[in-house]
Amino acid sequence: MTSKTVAQLLSQDVTLQDVTIKGWVRTFRANRFIALNDGSTINNIQCVVDFENFDEALLKRITTGAAIHVTGELVESQGKGQSVEIVVKTLEVLGDSDPETYPIQPKKHSFEFLRENAHLRTRTNTFSAVMRLRSSLSFAVHKYFNENGFNYMHTPIITGSDAEGAGEMFKVTNLDVKNLPLNEDGSVNYKEDFFGKETNLTVSGQLEAETYAMSLGKVYTFGPTFRAENSNTSRHLAEFWMIEPEVAFMDLAGNMDLAEDFMKSVLCYVLENNKEDLEFLEKRLLDEEKTKPQAERSDMSLIEKIKFVVDNNFKRVSYTEAIDILRNSKPNKKKKFNYIIKEWGADLQSEHERFLVEKHFKCPVILFDYPANIKAFYMRLNEPDSEGRETVRAMDILFPGIGEMVGGSQREERLDVLKEKMKALDIDEEELWWYLDLRKYGTAVHSGFGLGFERLVMFATGMSNIRDVIPYPRTPQNAEF
Ligand code: 4AD
Ligand code: MG
């Protein structure tokens, strides 16, 4: 008799049989009904114990959180709420759980409390559903790229360059911080450091991905990235996972098509493969919505929202058009925005992005052709517009409830233009010599984007805090676990 998972036993085509199963007790009711979960599904299997056949001392050890091994007969259920149940023949407690101190009691816990107990929070329905969805989405990412001819590339985590030029990096060093080797001018002598130069944790694998795109054609990286921005918001992490495809001979329009097709494909995958978890999370959200005033309630359920994204075209809007919309919008005119949009060139804040997707267009929006001076150095410069303004072929994809999900661009492939841009921004040519080489040897149009994986998981699960969609969130003042 081989061990089965709860998911297998609850699947429709299972035959009634003798079974053996291991899992954790969710509840033990009336000294008779054990709700057992093993993480394979949101659902528990009911194990029915005839207490007369078991030692009282053993039954006392069947507490919430305990690990047990059950053998018995899978039969059609006598009661309501489940199709099958196990009539227990033997029962072994593998690991006791003290009911007095076990943090995950069978009741509603706040997400704050569960964050403090992140090592146990996947013992709850909500977090096990979220993390199964995260895993599934991650698989769907690799599946999509694999089926579309992309090579998976592992870009370095430790890097000597700052891809985004934002300077929000974590230093990597093995120097003795209490006794730093100094240069004559008092600055730290990194020549004595492990790598013989200053190094950081990467903020993006893009620059390295570009090198491989210019030989392997279509590549993507999917790995951890690090940002030391001190933004304590529900959408920022100091360590997050980013998906970055990069494609040779593809322009900005192709980049938009790829991003849209990719996102629809992975969302479709979870709609088809994670139905039960999505239904559970949808119900959780509906219950939460009921506690809100009518005006703040969402008019679509979780699954409806995902289907809406899958079934409808993303709206493509230039930065210039977006500024016009925002300038003429009610919250701008009534000075409801914290940052009033006065003129072309303003950087968009999340309040503006949210207005565009949630109030104005009511769908995902791809904003493109941003002013050159608010975007990174590597973006392809456009011809000046009719009013002589300089824009770059950048695109941001904005999602309802999330804001910026994707940032990408067509890359500057012209050596002279790129060099000039770097000079203006004081970026050291020598440090990026290899990046410039790509523009010397067989340069060509190429594009790519970065998608913040946790923001995608937030959208697919309806979770509203990014700390709740990654196993162990790293945020300012917090690196527990
Ligand atoms: O817009 P970003 O900064 O773009 C890049 O890093 C480019 N090099 C990507 C590329 O073209 N290959 O970041 C991309 C995405 C954002 O749109 C957002 O979804 C996510 O990464 N992101 C974060 N997610 C969580 N926490 C943070 N602190 C994030 N910063 C960016
Ligand atoms: Mg961005």
Short mmCIF file of C-alpha atoms and ligand atoms in Angstrom, two decimals:
data_model
loop_
_atom_site.label_atom_id
_atom_site.label_comp_id
_atom_site.label_asym_id
_atom_site.label_seq_id
_atom_site.Cartn_x
_atom_site.Cartn_y
_atom_site.Cartn_z
CA MET A 1 0.00 0.00 0.00
CA THR A 2 1.78 3.15 -1.18
CA SER A 3 1.27 6.51 0.48
CA LYS A 4 -1.17 8.79 -1.33
CA THR A 5 -1.63 12.54 -1.17
CA VAL A 6 -4.88 14.16 -0.11
CA ALA A 7 -5.19 15.60 -3.61
CA GLN A 8 -5.00 12.10 -5.09
CA LEU A 9 -7.57 10.69 -2.67
CA LEU A 10 -10.03 13.50 -3.32
CA SER A 11 -9.66 13.36 -7.09
CA GLN A 12 -12.75 12.21 -8.89
CA ASP A 13 -11.50 9.00 -10.44
CA VAL A 14 -10.06 7.44 -7.29
CA THR A 15 -11.30 3.95 -6.42
CA LEU A 16 -12.32 2.99 -2.93
CA GLN A 17 -9.41 1.15 -1.35
CA ASP A 18 -7.11 0.68 1.63
CA VAL A 19 -4.96 3.77 1.97
CA THR A 20 -2.07 5.16 3.94
CA ILE A 21 -1.55 8.87 4.33
CA LYS A 22 0.56 11.36 6.27
CA GLY A 23 -0.24 14.98 7.04
CA TRP A 24 -0.91 17.61 9.68
CA VAL A 25 -4.03 17.77 11.78
CA ARG A 26 -6.10 20.87 11.09
CA THR A 27 -8.85 20.03 13.58
CA PHE A 28 -10.02 17.08 15.66
CA ARG A 29 -13.72 17.25 16.36
CA ALA A 30 -15.89 15.26 18.76
CA ASN A 31 -13.05 12.84 19.45
CA ARG A 32 -13.96 11.34 16.09
CA PHE A 33 -13.31 13.48 13.00
CA ILE A 34 -9.80 14.49 11.99
CA ALA A 35 -9.44 17.09 9.23
CA LEU A 36 -6.08 16.21 7.72
CA ASN A 37 -4.06 18.33 5.31
CA ASP A 38 -0.78 17.51 3.60
CA GLY A 39 -0.30 20.63 1.45
CA SER A 40 -1.18 18.89 -1.81
CA THR A 41 -4.54 20.69 -2.02
CA ILE A 42 -6.55 23.35 -0.25
CA ASN A 43 -8.96 20.59 0.85
CA ASN A 44 -8.62 18.38 3.90
CA ILE A 45 -9.46 14.73 4.01
CA GLN A 46 -11.72 13.62 6.81
CA CYS A 47 -10.37 10.71 8.85
CA VAL A 48 -12.97 9.03 11.02
CA VAL A 49 -11.70 7.50 14.26
CA ASP A 50 -13.78 5.07 16.25
CA PHE A 51 -12.58 6.21 19.66
CA GLU A 52 -13.54 2.96 21.32
CA ASN A 53 -10.81 1.21 19.34
CA PHE A 54 -8.03 3.60 20.33
CA ASP A 55 -6.13 4.36 23.45
CA GLU A 56 -7.29 7.58 25.12
CA ALA A 57 -3.71 8.76 25.59
CA LEU A 58 -3.15 8.46 21.85
CA LEU A 59 -6.34 10.38 21.00
CA LYS A 60 -5.22 13.21 23.32
CA ARG A 61 -2.14 13.65 21.14
CA ILE A 62 -4.20 14.33 18.02
CA THR A 63 -4.06 18.09 18.32
CA THR A 64 -4.06 20.90 15.76
CA GLY A 65 -0.65 21.00 14.08
CA ALA A 66 0.42 17.45 14.96
CA ALA A 67 1.90 15.28 12.21
CA ILE A 68 0.20 11.91 11.91
CA HIS A 69 0.29 8.74 9.84
CA VAL A 70 -3.03 7.08 9.17
CA THR A 71 -3.96 3.86 7.47
CA GLY A 72 -7.52 2.91 6.79
CA GLU A 73 -10.20 2.36 4.25
CA LEU A 74 -11.27 5.04 1.80
CA VAL A 75 -15.08 4.94 1.73
CA GLU A 76 -17.91 7.06 0.46
CA SER A 77 -18.60 9.66 3.11
CA GLN A 78 -21.57 9.28 5.41
CA GLY A 79 -21.65 12.96 6.20
CA LYS A 80 -22.01 16.15 4.22
CA GLY A 81 -19.13 18.28 2.93
CA GLN A 82 -16.95 15.58 1.44
CA SER A 83 -17.41 12.78 -1.09
CA VAL A 84 -14.98 10.33 0.52
CA GLU A 85 -13.43 9.84 3.93
CA ILE A 86 -11.00 7.45 5.59
CA VAL A 87 -12.18 5.01 8.23
CA VAL A 88 -9.07 4.84 10.36
CA LYS A 89 -7.56 1.43 11.17
CA THR A 90 -4.16 2.45 12.52
CA LEU A 91 -2.97 5.82 13.67
CA GLU A 92 0.51 6.95 14.60
CA VAL A 93 1.44 10.40 15.90
CA LEU A 94 4.70 11.27 14.15
CA GLY A 95 5.19 14.63 15.81
CA ASP A 96 3.23 16.11 18.68
CA SER A 97 2.08 19.72 18.68
CA ASP A 98 1.46 21.51 21.97
CA PRO A 99 -2.04 22.98 21.63
CA GLU A 100 -1.23 25.62 24.26
CA THR A 101 1.59 27.20 22.28
CA TYR A 102 0.97 26.27 18.62
CA PRO A 103 0.49 29.66 16.94
CA ILE A 104 -1.81 28.54 14.11
CA GLN A 105 -5.09 27.87 15.91
CA PRO A 106 -8.15 26.89 13.88
CA LYS A 107 -9.51 30.45 13.76
CA LYS A 108 -8.95 33.62 11.76
CA HIS A 109 -5.52 35.16 12.27
CA SER A 110 -4.49 38.59 11.05
CA PHE A 111 -1.95 38.72 8.21
CA GLU A 112 0.34 40.77 10.48
CA PHE A 113 0.36 37.96 13.04
CA LEU A 114 0.97 35.37 10.33
CA ARG A 115 3.88 37.41 8.94
CA GLU A 116 5.52 37.12 12.34
CA ASN A 117 4.96 33.38 12.07
CA ALA A 118 5.91 33.08 8.42
CA HIS A 119 7.57 29.71 9.07
CA LEU A 120 4.16 28.28 9.94
CA ARG A 121 1.79 30.43 7.91
CA THR A 122 1.61 27.96 5.02
CA ARG A 123 -0.29 25.73 7.46
CA THR A 124 -3.26 28.01 6.79
CA ASN A 125 -5.56 27.75 3.78
CA THR A 126 -4.84 31.25 2.53
CA PHE A 127 -1.06 30.97 2.53
CA SER A 128 -0.92 27.43 1.23
CA ALA A 129 -3.17 28.54 -1.66
CA VAL A 130 -1.03 31.62 -2.35
CA MET A 131 2.22 29.65 -2.33
CA ARG A 132 0.85 26.85 -4.54
CA LEU A 133 -0.23 29.57 -6.98
CA ARG A 134 3.20 31.17 -6.79
CA SER A 135 4.82 27.86 -7.61
CA SER A 136 2.41 27.24 -10.45
CA LEU A 137 2.95 30.70 -11.95
CA SER A 138 6.67 30.17 -11.79
CA PHE A 139 6.34 26.91 -13.69
CA ALA A 140 4.09 28.65 -16.24
CA VAL A 141 6.79 31.28 -16.79
CA HIS A 142 9.39 28.66 -17.71
CA LYS A 143 6.84 26.74 -19.76
CA TYR A 144 5.95 29.82 -21.81
CA PHE A 145 9.52 30.73 -22.63
CA ASN A 146 10.50 27.15 -23.30
CA GLU A 147 7.62 26.70 -25.73
CA ASN A 148 8.50 29.95 -27.48
CA GLY A 149 12.14 29.21 -28.19
CA PHE A 150 13.80 31.20 -25.40
CA ASN A 151 16.99 30.13 -23.62
CA TYR A 152 16.98 30.40 -19.85
CA MET A 153 20.02 32.34 -18.70
CA HIS A 154 21.38 32.63 -15.16
CA THR A 155 22.57 36.20 -14.80
CA PRO A 156 24.97 37.01 -11.95
CA ILE A 157 23.69 37.97 -8.52
CA ILE A 158 26.91 39.73 -7.58
CA THR A 159 27.68 42.51 -10.00
CA GLY A 160 30.12 45.33 -10.58
CA SER A 161 27.61 47.52 -12.43
CA ASP A 162 24.44 49.40 -11.56
CA ALA A 163 22.00 48.52 -14.35
CA GLU A 164 19.30 50.99 -13.44
CA GLY A 165 21.67 53.78 -12.44
CA ALA A 166 19.49 54.49 -9.44
CA GLY A 167 22.25 53.80 -6.94
CA GLU A 168 20.00 51.81 -4.63
CA MET A 169 22.27 48.81 -4.24
CA PHE A 170 23.40 46.54 -1.43
CA LYS A 171 27.14 46.32 -1.12
CA VAL A 172 28.87 42.95 -1.24
CA THR A 173 32.16 42.84 0.62
CA ASN A 174 34.25 40.62 2.84
CA LEU A 175 36.37 43.48 4.13
CA ASP A 176 36.50 43.84 7.88
CA VAL A 177 34.09 46.73 8.39
CA LYS A 178 35.79 47.64 11.66
CA ASN A 179 39.14 47.93 9.98
CA LEU A 180 38.71 49.07 6.39
CA PRO A 181 41.72 49.45 4.12
CA LEU A 182 41.82 53.09 3.04
CA ASN A 183 43.29 55.01 0.13
CA GLU A 184 45.34 58.10 0.79
CA ASP A 185 42.28 60.31 0.29
CA GLY A 186 40.38 58.40 2.95
CA SER A 187 38.11 56.45 0.59
CA VAL A 188 37.83 52.65 0.93
CA ASN A 189 40.43 50.75 -1.07
CA TYR A 190 38.29 48.14 -2.81
CA LYS A 191 41.34 46.71 -4.55
CA GLU A 192 41.84 44.82 -1.32
CA ASP A 193 38.30 43.51 -1.32
CA PHE A 194 37.42 39.95 -2.42
CA PHE A 195 36.83 40.82 -6.07
CA GLY A 196 39.44 43.57 -6.23
CA LYS A 197 36.72 46.06 -6.99
CA GLU A 198 33.51 47.46 -5.58
CA THR A 199 30.62 44.99 -5.97
CA ASN A 200 26.91 44.93 -5.24
CA LEU A 201 23.88 42.68 -5.35
CA THR A 202 22.24 43.05 -8.73
CA VAL A 203 19.18 45.26 -9.28
CA SER A 204 18.48 43.64 -12.67
CA GLY A 205 19.96 41.01 -14.96
CA GLN A 206 19.15 43.07 -18.04
CA LEU A 207 22.60 44.20 -19.13
CA GLU A 208 23.98 40.67 -19.03
CA ALA A 209 20.81 39.33 -20.67
CA GLU A 210 21.40 41.76 -23.53
CA THR A 211 24.81 40.16 -24.18
CA TYR A 212 23.21 36.75 -24.58
CA ALA A 213 20.31 38.05 -26.67
CA MET A 214 22.93 39.33 -29.10
CA SER A 215 24.15 35.79 -29.68
CA LEU A 216 21.43 33.35 -28.62
CA GLY A 217 18.64 35.54 -29.99
CA LYS A 218 15.90 35.00 -27.43
CA VAL A 219 16.78 34.69 -23.75
CA TYR A 220 15.24 35.31 -20.37
CA THR A 221 16.41 35.43 -16.83
CA PHE A 222 14.25 34.74 -13.78
CA GLY A 223 16.02 35.30 -10.52
CA PRO A 224 16.30 37.33 -7.35
CA THR A 225 17.07 41.05 -7.57
CA PHE A 226 17.83 43.46 -4.78
CA ARG A 227 17.00 47.08 -4.16
CA ALA A 228 18.00 49.13 -1.16
CA GLU A 229 15.23 51.68 -1.70
CA ASN A 230 13.79 52.62 1.62
CA SER A 231 10.18 52.37 0.48
CA ASN A 232 8.02 50.74 3.07
CA THR A 233 5.00 50.22 0.83
CA SER A 234 2.72 47.27 0.15
CA ARG A 235 4.30 46.90 -3.32
CA HIS A 236 8.06 47.05 -2.63
CA LEU A 237 10.50 44.44 -1.42
CA ALA A 238 14.25 44.74 -0.91
CA GLU A 239 14.60 41.25 -2.40
CA PHE A 240 12.22 40.29 -5.18
CA TRP A 241 12.18 38.00 -8.17
CA MET A 242 12.24 39.42 -11.65
CA ILE A 243 11.50 37.85 -15.03
CA GLU A 244 13.50 39.53 -17.78
CA PRO A 245 13.23 38.41 -21.40
CA GLU A 246 15.53 40.01 -23.96
CA VAL A 247 15.15 39.53 -27.71
CA ALA A 248 17.38 40.45 -30.66
CA PHE A 249 15.83 42.12 -33.72
CA MET A 250 12.67 43.00 -31.76
CA ASP A 251 11.41 46.58 -31.52
CA LEU A 252 9.20 48.23 -28.93
CA ALA A 253 5.94 47.15 -30.59
CA GLY A 254 7.18 43.54 -30.57
CA ASN A 255 8.15 43.96 -26.92
CA MET A 256 4.61 45.05 -26.06
CA ASP A 257 3.16 42.10 -27.95
CA LEU A 258 5.50 39.70 -26.15
CA ALA A 259 4.73 41.10 -22.70
CA GLU A 260 0.99 40.98 -23.26
CA ASP A 261 1.01 37.48 -24.71
CA PHE A 262 3.28 36.24 -21.94
CA MET A 263 1.17 37.63 -19.11
CA LYS A 264 -2.05 36.31 -20.61
CA SER A 265 -0.49 32.91 -21.07
CA VAL A 266 0.72 32.48 -17.48
CA LEU A 267 -2.57 33.76 -16.07
CA CYS A 268 -4.44 31.33 -18.31
CA TYR A 269 -2.26 28.54 -16.96
CA VAL A 270 -3.33 29.16 -13.38
CA LEU A 271 -6.97 29.58 -14.34
CA GLU A 272 -6.80 26.08 -15.77
CA ASN A 273 -4.54 24.44 -13.20
CA ASN A 274 -5.23 26.12 -9.86
CA LYS A 275 -8.99 26.26 -9.85
CA GLU A 276 -9.57 25.20 -6.26
CA ASP A 277 -7.00 27.59 -4.82
CA LEU A 278 -8.37 30.45 -6.90
CA GLU A 279 -11.91 29.67 -5.83
CA PHE A 280 -10.82 29.64 -2.21
CA LEU A 281 -9.01 32.98 -2.53
CA GLU A 282 -11.94 34.45 -4.43
CA LYS A 283 -14.28 33.53 -1.62
CA ARG A 284 -11.88 34.94 0.96
CA LEU A 285 -11.84 38.23 -0.94
CA LEU A 286 -15.62 38.33 -1.28
CA ASP A 287 -15.92 37.92 2.49
CA GLU A 288 -13.39 40.69 2.99
CA GLU A 289 -15.26 42.93 0.55
CA LYS A 290 -18.46 42.55 2.56
CA THR A 291 -16.80 44.41 5.42
CA LYS A 292 -16.12 47.42 3.18
CA PRO A 293 -18.52 50.25 2.36
CA GLN A 294 -20.45 49.66 -0.90
CA ALA A 295 -18.57 52.37 -2.81
CA GLU A 296 -15.20 50.74 -2.17
CA ARG A 297 -16.24 47.26 -3.21
CA SER A 298 -14.82 45.82 -6.38
CA ASP A 299 -17.31 45.12 -9.16
CA MET A 300 -15.42 42.00 -10.27
CA SER A 301 -14.44 38.88 -8.36
CA LEU A 302 -10.87 37.57 -8.41
CA ILE A 303 -11.45 35.05 -11.18
CA GLU A 304 -13.45 37.58 -13.20
CA LYS A 305 -10.56 40.02 -12.93
CA ILE A 306 -8.05 37.46 -14.17
CA LYS A 307 -10.37 36.41 -17.00
CA PHE A 308 -10.88 40.04 -17.93
CA VAL A 309 -7.13 40.50 -18.37
CA VAL A 310 -6.81 37.29 -20.36
CA ASP A 311 -9.73 38.13 -22.67
CA ASN A 312 -9.15 41.82 -23.40
CA ASN A 313 -6.45 43.78 -25.19
CA PHE A 314 -4.19 45.92 -23.05
CA LYS A 315 -4.70 49.57 -23.86
CA ARG A 316 -1.62 51.15 -25.45
CA VAL A 317 -1.22 54.84 -24.68
CA SER A 318 1.72 57.17 -25.22
CA TYR A 319 3.08 59.15 -22.29
CA THR A 320 2.05 62.34 -24.09
CA GLU A 321 -1.58 61.17 -24.39
CA ALA A 322 -1.53 60.07 -20.75
CA ILE A 323 -0.34 63.50 -19.60
CA ASP A 324 -3.23 65.12 -21.49
CA ILE A 325 -5.72 62.77 -19.86
CA LEU A 326 -4.25 63.38 -16.42
CA ARG A 327 -4.04 67.13 -16.84
CA ASN A 328 -7.71 67.29 -17.70
CA SER A 329 -8.80 64.78 -15.07
CA LYS A 330 -11.09 65.68 -12.18
CA PRO A 331 -8.60 64.86 -9.38
CA ASN A 332 -5.98 67.02 -11.08
CA LYS A 333 -8.32 69.97 -11.58
CA LYS A 334 -9.71 69.67 -8.05
CA LYS A 335 -6.17 69.28 -6.69
CA LYS A 336 -6.96 65.85 -5.25
CA PHE A 337 -3.64 64.36 -6.42
CA ASN A 338 -0.69 64.83 -4.07
CA TYR A 339 1.37 65.73 -7.13
CA ILE A 340 -0.51 67.95 -9.53
CA ILE A 341 0.37 67.31 -13.17
CA LYS A 342 1.27 70.67 -14.61
CA GLU A 343 3.24 69.96 -17.71
CA TRP A 344 4.76 67.46 -20.08
CA GLY A 345 7.88 65.93 -18.57
CA ALA A 346 6.46 65.21 -15.12
CA ASP A 347 7.28 61.77 -13.73
CA LEU A 348 4.14 59.77 -13.04
CA GLN A 349 3.43 58.83 -9.43
CA SER A 350 1.50 55.75 -8.47
CA GLU A 351 -1.63 57.86 -7.84
CA HIS A 352 -1.55 58.90 -11.51
CA GLU A 353 -0.91 55.37 -12.74
CA ARG A 354 -3.79 54.10 -10.67
CA PHE A 355 -6.11 56.79 -11.94
CA LEU A 356 -5.32 55.79 -15.53
CA VAL A 357 -5.89 52.06 -15.06
CA GLU A 358 -8.58 52.02 -12.40
CA LYS A 359 -10.69 55.07 -13.20
CA HIS A 360 -10.03 56.09 -16.77
CA PHE A 361 -9.29 53.00 -18.87
CA LYS A 362 -10.41 50.31 -16.40
CA CYS A 363 -8.01 47.75 -17.89
CA PRO A 364 -4.26 47.06 -18.07
CA VAL A 365 -2.49 49.91 -19.81
CA ILE A 366 0.84 49.97 -21.64
CA LEU A 367 2.32 53.45 -21.42
CA PHE A 368 5.12 54.08 -23.90
CA ASP A 369 7.50 56.75 -25.24
CA TYR A 370 8.41 58.45 -21.98
CA PRO A 371 10.46 61.64 -21.68
CA ALA A 372 14.12 60.70 -22.03
CA ASN A 373 15.26 62.38 -18.84
CA ILE A 374 13.07 60.36 -16.46
CA LYS A 375 14.18 56.95 -17.78
CA ALA A 376 17.34 54.83 -17.68
CA PHE A 377 20.40 55.47 -19.86
CA TYR A 378 20.06 52.37 -22.04
CA MET A 379 16.70 53.19 -23.64
CA ARG A 380 16.44 53.88 -27.39
CA LEU A 381 16.16 57.58 -28.15
CA ASN A 382 13.31 58.58 -30.49
CA GLU A 383 13.46 61.37 -33.03
CA PRO A 384 12.36 64.57 -31.24
CA ASP A 385 8.55 65.02 -31.46
CA SER A 386 6.81 67.85 -33.32
CA GLU A 387 7.50 70.15 -30.39
CA GLY A 388 11.15 69.14 -30.22
CA ARG A 389 10.76 67.06 -27.06
CA GLU A 390 12.97 64.04 -26.49
CA THR A 391 11.42 60.69 -25.68
CA VAL A 392 12.73 57.13 -25.35
CA ARG A 393 11.18 53.85 -26.45
CA ALA A 394 10.23 52.82 -22.94
CA MET A 395 7.13 50.96 -21.85
CA ASP A 396 5.55 50.44 -18.46
CA ILE A 397 2.62 48.08 -18.02
CA LEU A 398 0.19 49.22 -15.36
CA PHE A 399 -2.32 46.91 -13.72
CA PRO A 400 -5.49 47.67 -11.79
CA GLY A 401 -4.90 47.33 -8.06
CA ILE A 402 -1.16 46.91 -8.51
CA GLY A 403 0.22 49.82 -10.52
CA GLU A 404 3.48 49.16 -12.35
CA MET A 405 3.87 45.48 -13.15
CA VAL A 406 6.36 45.67 -16.02
CA GLY A 407 9.11 48.07 -17.04
CA GLY A 408 10.88 47.61 -20.33
CA SER A 409 12.22 49.24 -23.46
CA GLN A 410 13.83 48.98 -26.83
CA ARG A 411 17.55 49.36 -26.13
CA GLU A 412 19.85 52.01 -27.58
CA GLU A 413 21.82 50.10 -30.19
CA ARG A 414 23.80 53.05 -31.62
CA LEU A 415 27.26 53.34 -30.09
CA ASP A 416 27.63 57.10 -30.47
CA VAL A 417 24.19 57.89 -29.03
CA LEU A 418 24.71 55.52 -26.10
CA LYS A 419 28.13 56.94 -25.31
CA GLU A 420 26.78 60.47 -25.36
CA LYS A 421 23.96 59.51 -23.02
CA MET A 422 26.34 57.82 -20.59
CA LYS A 423 28.60 60.83 -20.61
CA ALA A 424 25.68 63.15 -19.83
CA LEU A 425 24.70 60.92 -16.91
CA ASP A 426 28.27 60.50 -15.68
CA ILE A 427 28.27 56.72 -16.22
CA ASP A 428 31.76 55.29 -16.47
CA GLU A 429 32.42 53.93 -19.97
CA GLU A 430 35.25 51.78 -18.72
CA GLU A 431 33.04 49.96 -16.29
CA LEU A 432 30.57 49.04 -19.06
CA TRP A 433 33.14 48.35 -21.78
CA TRP A 434 31.57 44.99 -22.49
CA TYR A 435 28.11 46.53 -22.82
CA LEU A 436 29.49 49.03 -25.32
CA ASP A 437 31.21 46.20 -27.23
CA LEU A 438 27.76 44.88 -28.16
CA ARG A 439 27.25 48.13 -30.07
CA LYS A 440 30.58 47.73 -31.84
CA TYR A 441 30.27 44.17 -33.02
CA GLY A 442 27.09 43.28 -34.86
CA THR A 443 24.79 45.73 -33.13
CA ALA A 444 21.07 45.48 -33.89
CA VAL A 445 17.68 46.54 -32.65
CA HIS A 446 16.77 44.61 -29.50
CA SER A 447 14.30 44.90 -26.66
CA GLY A 448 13.22 43.40 -23.40
CA PHE A 449 11.35 43.99 -20.19
CA GLY A 450 11.32 43.16 -16.51
CA LEU A 451 8.26 41.84 -14.73
CA GLY A 452 8.17 41.90 -10.93
CA PHE A 453 7.13 38.35 -10.14
CA GLU A 454 5.62 39.17 -6.74
CA ARG A 455 3.39 41.82 -8.30
CA LEU A 456 2.12 39.20 -10.71
CA VAL A 457 1.47 36.83 -7.79
CA MET A 458 -0.39 39.65 -6.02
CA PHE A 459 -2.63 40.11 -9.03
CA ALA A 460 -3.30 36.38 -9.43
CA THR A 461 -4.09 35.82 -5.75
CA GLY A 462 -5.80 39.10 -4.88
CA MET A 463 -3.41 39.58 -1.96
CA SER A 464 -2.96 43.26 -1.22
CA ASN A 465 0.43 43.24 0.50
CA ILE A 466 3.55 42.07 -1.33
CA ARG A 467 4.89 40.67 1.97
CA ASP A 468 2.20 38.01 1.75
CA VAL A 469 3.15 36.56 -1.64
CA ILE A 470 6.83 35.74 -1.01
CA PRO A 471 7.85 33.15 1.59
CA TYR A 472 10.18 35.34 3.63
CA PRO A 473 9.88 39.03 2.76
CA ARG A 474 12.90 41.30 3.09
CA THR A 475 11.87 44.89 3.78
CA PRO A 476 13.45 47.81 5.66
CA GLN A 477 14.20 46.72 9.23
CA ASN A 478 13.12 43.16 8.55
CA ALA A 479 15.14 40.10 7.55
CA GLU A 480 13.72 37.52 9.97
CA PHE A 481 13.90 33.83 9.01
O1 4AD B 1 11.06 49.02 -13.87
P1 4AD B 1 12.25 48.27 -13.35
O2 4AD B 1 13.16 48.98 -12.42
O3 4AD B 1 13.01 47.77 -14.66
C1 4AD B 1 14.22 47.16 -14.70
O4 4AD B 1 14.88 46.79 -13.75
C2 4AD B 1 14.67 46.84 -16.11
N1 4AD B 1 16.11 46.60 -16.10
C3 4AD B 1 13.91 45.63 -16.60
C4 4AD B 1 14.26 45.23 -18.01
O5 4AD B 1 13.97 45.98 -18.93
N2 4AD B 1 14.85 44.08 -18.20
O6 4AD B 1 11.76 46.94 -12.65
C5 4AD B 1 10.96 46.00 -13.36
C6 4AD B 1 9.78 45.55 -12.52
C7 4AD B 1 8.84 46.68 -12.10
O7 4AD B 1 7.95 46.99 -13.12
C8 4AD B 1 8.16 46.06 -10.90
O8 4AD B 1 7.13 45.16 -11.28
C9 4AD B 1 9.28 45.24 -10.28
O9 4AD B 1 10.23 45.01 -11.28
N3 4AD B 1 9.90 45.94 -9.15
C10 4AD B 1 9.72 45.61 -7.86
N4 4AD B 1 8.99 44.64 -7.28
C11 4AD B 1 9.02 44.55 -5.94
N5 4AD B 1 9.76 45.34 -5.14
C12 4AD B 1 10.53 46.34 -5.67
N6 4AD B 1 11.28 47.10 -4.88
C13 4AD B 1 10.53 46.49 -7.09
N7 4AD B 1 11.16 47.33 -7.94
C14 4AD B 1 10.77 46.98 -9.18
MG MG B 2 10.11 50.84 -13.60
#
